[in-house]
Amino acid sequence: MKKQIENRSDLQLLVRTFYAKIRADQEIGFFFNETITDWEEHLEKLTDFWDMNVFGTKNYHGNPIIAHNAVDKQFDQQITSNIFGIWLNHWFATIDELFEGENAEILKRRAQKMSTFLFMNIFESRGKV
Ligand code: HEM
């Protein structure tokens, strides 16, 4: 039987395994590999982000909208809904590979919702709506 997501160290494993897949992805890896210089810091920040989402902790202080609008600008507005789709496929696959249960489902739903929200904001930030 697979494990339930019960604590921060489960999220650390999820985030680390997920970004290994993302970095190796032929289509979207470059966005991350060319932007993120301190990977340990990024993994810690993303663990804080998901920790807040699942367990309500308050260690994450970033702004995902500003961060993703900036990435889109940096890469000449190349981000599409398909790119978010590839990201989500890796997220779902990593969760299913390692975990099961209620928190696993919450993490899938939150990411799905967030991806629509982030892409909508990117689109609006281009100023052509
Ligand atoms: C549901 C989908 C996604 C979620 C939940 C998500 C979440 C996050 C979060 C929380 C951060 C940290 C922001 C901060 O506080 O600085 C981040 C950073 C980043 N994300 Fe995403 N992300 C998603 C999709 C994507 C996609 C599709 C791309 C590819 C274009 C992407 C590229 C990046 C990059 C390059 C950074 C680092 C930005 C920097 O440090 O300058 N993300 N993401």
mmCIF file of C-alpha atoms and ligand atoms in Angstrom:
data_model
loop_
_atom_site.group_PDB
_atom_site.id
_atom_site.type_symbol
_atom_site.label_atom_id
_atom_site.label_comp_id
_atom_site.label_asym_id
_atom_site.label_seq_id
_atom_site.Cartn_x
_atom_site.Cartn_y
_atom_site.Cartn_z
ATOM 1 C CA MET A 1 0.000 0.000 0.000
ATOM 2 C CA LYS A 2 1.158 3.533 -0.715
ATOM 3 C CA LYS A 3 1.649 6.087 2.002
ATOM 4 C CA GLN A 4 -0.580 8.959 3.087
ATOM 5 C CA ILE A 5 0.865 12.478 3.044
ATOM 6 C CA GLU A 6 1.230 13.146 6.758
ATOM 7 C CA ASN A 7 3.985 15.687 7.309
ATOM 8 C CA ARG A 8 6.552 18.066 5.870
ATOM 9 C CA SER A 9 9.070 15.355 5.122
ATOM 10 C CA ASP A 10 6.472 13.629 2.868
ATOM 11 C CA LEU A 11 6.086 16.950 1.026
ATOM 12 C CA GLN A 12 9.878 17.285 0.767
ATOM 13 C CA LEU A 13 10.059 13.914 -0.960
ATOM 14 C CA LEU A 14 7.169 14.837 -3.276
ATOM 15 C CA VAL A 15 8.683 18.204 -4.247
ATOM 16 C CA ARG A 16 12.179 16.767 -4.797
ATOM 17 C CA THR A 17 10.914 13.867 -6.935
ATOM 18 C CA PHE A 18 8.624 16.159 -8.925
ATOM 19 C CA TYR A 19 11.338 18.703 -9.796
ATOM 20 C CA ALA A 20 13.700 15.935 -10.879
ATOM 21 C CA LYS A 21 11.062 15.013 -13.508
ATOM 22 C CA ILE A 22 10.449 18.658 -14.423
ATOM 23 C CA ARG A 23 14.159 19.400 -14.893
ATOM 24 C CA ALA A 24 14.549 16.396 -17.176
ATOM 25 C CA ASP A 25 11.493 17.241 -19.297
ATOM 26 C CA GLN A 26 12.477 18.038 -22.895
ATOM 27 C CA GLU A 27 9.651 20.516 -23.429
ATOM 28 C CA ILE A 28 9.506 22.507 -20.210
ATOM 29 C CA GLY A 29 12.722 21.741 -18.282
ATOM 30 C CA PHE A 30 14.538 24.766 -19.668
ATOM 31 C CA PHE A 31 12.189 27.291 -18.040
ATOM 32 C CA PHE A 32 13.323 25.991 -14.662
ATOM 33 C CA ASN A 33 16.930 25.115 -15.462
ATOM 34 C CA GLU A 34 17.610 28.569 -16.900
ATOM 35 C CA THR A 35 15.830 30.511 -14.154
ATOM 36 C CA ILE A 36 16.540 28.751 -10.883
ATOM 37 C CA THR A 37 20.124 28.999 -9.694
ATOM 38 C CA ASP A 38 19.796 27.850 -6.082
ATOM 39 C CA TRP A 39 17.873 24.562 -6.279
ATOM 40 C CA GLU A 40 18.001 23.772 -2.569
ATOM 41 C CA GLU A 41 16.435 27.149 -1.845
ATOM 42 C CA HIS A 42 13.752 26.597 -4.510
ATOM 43 C CA LEU A 43 12.869 23.121 -3.203
ATOM 44 C CA GLU A 44 12.618 24.493 0.334
ATOM 45 C CA LYS A 45 10.396 27.373 -0.837
ATOM 46 C CA LEU A 46 8.090 25.049 -2.777
ATOM 47 C CA THR A 47 7.898 22.709 0.223
ATOM 48 C CA ASP A 48 6.844 25.722 2.318
ATOM 49 C CA PHE A 49 4.246 26.591 -0.338
ATOM 50 C CA TRP A 50 2.631 23.124 -0.347
ATOM 51 C CA ASP A 51 3.002 22.842 3.432
ATOM 52 C CA MET A 52 0.875 25.999 3.687
ATOM 53 C CA ASN A 53 -1.681 24.524 1.278
ATOM 54 C CA VAL A 54 -2.067 21.194 3.051
ATOM 55 C CA PHE A 55 -1.186 21.825 6.697
ATOM 56 C CA GLY A 56 -1.827 25.578 6.997
ATOM 57 C CA THR A 57 1.744 26.505 8.028
ATOM 58 C CA LYS A 58 2.885 30.080 7.408
ATOM 59 C CA ASN A 59 6.475 29.817 6.225
ATOM 60 C CA TYR A 60 5.785 30.652 2.580
ATOM 61 C CA HIS A 61 5.956 34.382 1.874
ATOM 62 C CA GLY A 62 6.261 34.585 -1.910
ATOM 63 C CA ASN A 63 3.909 35.719 -4.646
ATOM 64 C CA PRO A 64 3.306 33.055 -7.304
ATOM 65 C CA ILE A 65 1.444 35.443 -9.645
ATOM 66 C CA ILE A 66 4.298 37.944 -9.802
ATOM 67 C CA ALA A 67 6.857 35.109 -10.122
ATOM 68 C CA HIS A 68 5.098 33.438 -13.080
ATOM 69 C CA ASN A 69 4.270 36.670 -14.887
ATOM 70 C CA ALA A 70 7.991 37.476 -14.681
ATOM 71 C CA VAL A 71 8.977 34.037 -16.040
ATOM 72 C CA ASP A 72 6.590 34.511 -18.989
ATOM 73 C CA LYS A 73 8.123 37.909 -19.701
ATOM 74 C CA GLN A 74 11.661 36.549 -19.413
ATOM 75 C CA PHE A 75 10.860 33.862 -22.011
ATOM 76 C CA ASP A 76 9.108 36.196 -24.487
ATOM 77 C CA GLN A 77 5.563 35.101 -23.591
ATOM 78 C CA GLN A 78 6.184 31.473 -24.499
ATOM 79 C CA ILE A 79 4.076 29.962 -21.693
ATOM 80 C CA THR A 80 0.950 28.201 -22.983
ATOM 81 C CA SER A 81 -1.813 26.172 -21.350
ATOM 82 C CA ASN A 82 -0.089 23.107 -22.818
ATOM 83 C CA ILE A 83 3.010 23.892 -20.745
ATOM 84 C CA PHE A 84 0.843 24.062 -17.632
ATOM 85 C CA GLY A 85 -0.672 20.736 -18.759
ATOM 86 C CA ILE A 86 2.760 19.071 -18.895
ATOM 87 C CA TRP A 87 3.568 20.489 -15.452
ATOM 88 C CA LEU A 88 0.302 19.094 -14.066
ATOM 89 C CA ASN A 89 0.873 15.657 -15.613
ATOM 90 C CA HIS A 90 4.208 15.392 -13.786
ATOM 91 C CA TRP A 91 2.585 16.595 -10.559
ATOM 92 C CA PHE A 92 -0.231 14.037 -10.750
ATOM 93 C CA ALA A 93 2.142 11.228 -11.783
ATOM 94 C CA THR A 94 4.565 11.969 -8.921
ATOM 95 C CA ILE A 95 1.784 12.089 -6.333
ATOM 96 C CA ASP A 96 0.268 8.822 -7.585
ATOM 97 C CA GLU A 97 3.671 7.135 -7.704
ATOM 98 C CA LEU A 98 4.438 7.903 -4.047
ATOM 99 C CA PHE A 99 1.211 8.530 -2.156
ATOM 100 C CA GLU A 100 -2.509 7.989 -1.814
ATOM 101 C CA GLY A 101 -5.318 9.339 0.342
ATOM 102 C CA GLU A 102 -7.060 12.591 1.102
ATOM 103 C CA ASN A 103 -4.045 14.933 1.167
ATOM 104 C CA ALA A 104 -2.801 13.452 -2.105
ATOM 105 C CA GLU A 105 -6.158 14.338 -3.682
ATOM 106 C CA ILE A 106 -6.110 17.819 -2.128
ATOM 107 C CA LEU A 107 -2.658 18.438 -3.653
ATOM 108 C CA LYS A 108 -3.933 17.432 -7.089
ATOM 109 C CA ARG A 109 -7.028 19.637 -6.873
ATOM 110 C CA ARG A 110 -5.093 22.672 -5.575
ATOM 111 C CA ALA A 111 -2.548 22.428 -8.388
ATOM 112 C CA GLN A 112 -5.277 22.047 -11.008
ATOM 113 C CA LYS A 113 -7.062 25.142 -9.725
ATOM 114 C CA MET A 114 -3.829 27.087 -9.368
ATOM 115 C CA SER A 115 -2.717 26.296 -12.905
ATOM 116 C CA THR A 116 -5.871 27.854 -14.402
ATOM 117 C CA PHE A 117 -5.496 30.845 -12.121
ATOM 118 C CA LEU A 118 -1.796 31.383 -12.873
ATOM 119 C CA PHE A 119 -2.290 31.035 -16.617
ATOM 120 C CA MET A 120 -5.200 33.483 -16.597
ATOM 121 C CA ASN A 121 -3.021 35.992 -14.765
ATOM 122 C CA ILE A 122 -0.138 35.481 -17.192
ATOM 123 C CA PHE A 123 -2.502 36.066 -20.099
ATOM 124 C CA GLU A 124 -3.849 39.249 -18.528
ATOM 125 C CA SER A 125 -0.364 40.494 -17.713
ATOM 126 C CA ARG A 126 0.468 40.493 -21.421
ATOM 127 C CA GLY A 127 -1.940 43.397 -21.763
ATOM 128 C CA LYS A 128 -3.665 42.155 -24.907
ATOM 129 C CA VAL A 129 -6.959 41.007 -23.369
HETATM 130 C C1 HEM B 1 -0.047 24.739 -11.051
HETATM 131 C C2 HEM B 1 1.106 25.005 -11.599
HETATM 132 C C3 HEM B 1 2.215 25.685 -10.848
HETATM 133 C C4 HEM B 1 2.359 25.953 -9.506
HETATM 134 C C5 HEM B 1 1.415 25.603 -8.375
HETATM 135 C C6 HEM B 1 3.626 26.645 -9.347
HETATM 136 C C7 HEM B 1 4.129 27.113 -8.152
HETATM 137 C C8 HEM B 1 5.245 27.891 -8.012
HETATM 138 C C9 HEM B 1 5.634 28.587 -6.822
HETATM 139 C C10 HEM B 1 4.863 28.592 -5.506
HETATM 140 C C11 HEM B 1 6.792 29.231 -7.072
HETATM 141 C C12 HEM B 1 7.600 30.123 -6.120
HETATM 142 C C13 HEM B 1 7.210 31.570 -6.400
HETATM 143 C C14 HEM B 1 7.913 32.529 -5.450
HETATM 144 O O1 HEM B 1 7.442 32.687 -4.320
HETATM 145 O O2 HEM B 1 8.962 33.082 -5.829
HETATM 146 C C15 HEM B 1 7.157 28.942 -8.443
HETATM 147 C C16 HEM B 1 8.279 29.409 -9.078
HETATM 148 C C17 HEM B 1 8.582 29.151 -10.390
HETATM 149 N N1 HEM B 1 7.768 28.536 -11.312
HETATM 150 FE FE1 HEM B 1 5.991 27.668 -10.957
HETATM 151 N N2 HEM B 1 4.229 26.765 -10.581
HETATM 152 C C18 HEM B 1 3.390 26.202 -11.519
HETATM 153 C C19 HEM B 1 3.615 26.120 -12.855
HETATM 154 C C20 HEM B 1 4.729 26.553 -13.503
HETATM 155 C C21 HEM B 1 4.978 26.424 -14.909
HETATM 156 C C22 HEM B 1 4.028 25.800 -15.943
HETATM 157 C C23 HEM B 1 6.191 26.941 -15.148
HETATM 158 C C24 HEM B 1 6.914 26.998 -16.474
HETATM 159 C C25 HEM B 1 6.917 27.982 -17.218
HETATM 160 C C26 HEM B 1 6.728 27.425 -13.885
HETATM 161 C C27 HEM B 1 7.958 28.003 -13.701
HETATM 162 C C28 HEM B 1 8.438 28.500 -12.516
HETATM 163 C C29 HEM B 1 9.764 29.086 -12.346
HETATM 164 C C30 HEM B 1 10.839 29.211 -13.420
HETATM 165 C C31 HEM B 1 9.844 29.518 -11.022
HETATM 166 C C32 HEM B 1 11.026 30.221 -10.347
HETATM 167 C C33 HEM B 1 10.859 31.715 -10.461
HETATM 168 C C34 HEM B 1 12.017 32.431 -9.819
HETATM 169 O O3 HEM B 1 12.512 31.987 -8.770
HETATM 170 O O4 HEM B 1 12.426 33.467 -10.366
HETATM 171 N N3 HEM B 1 5.810 27.169 -12.908
HETATM 172 N N4 HEM B 1 6.195 28.127 -8.992
#
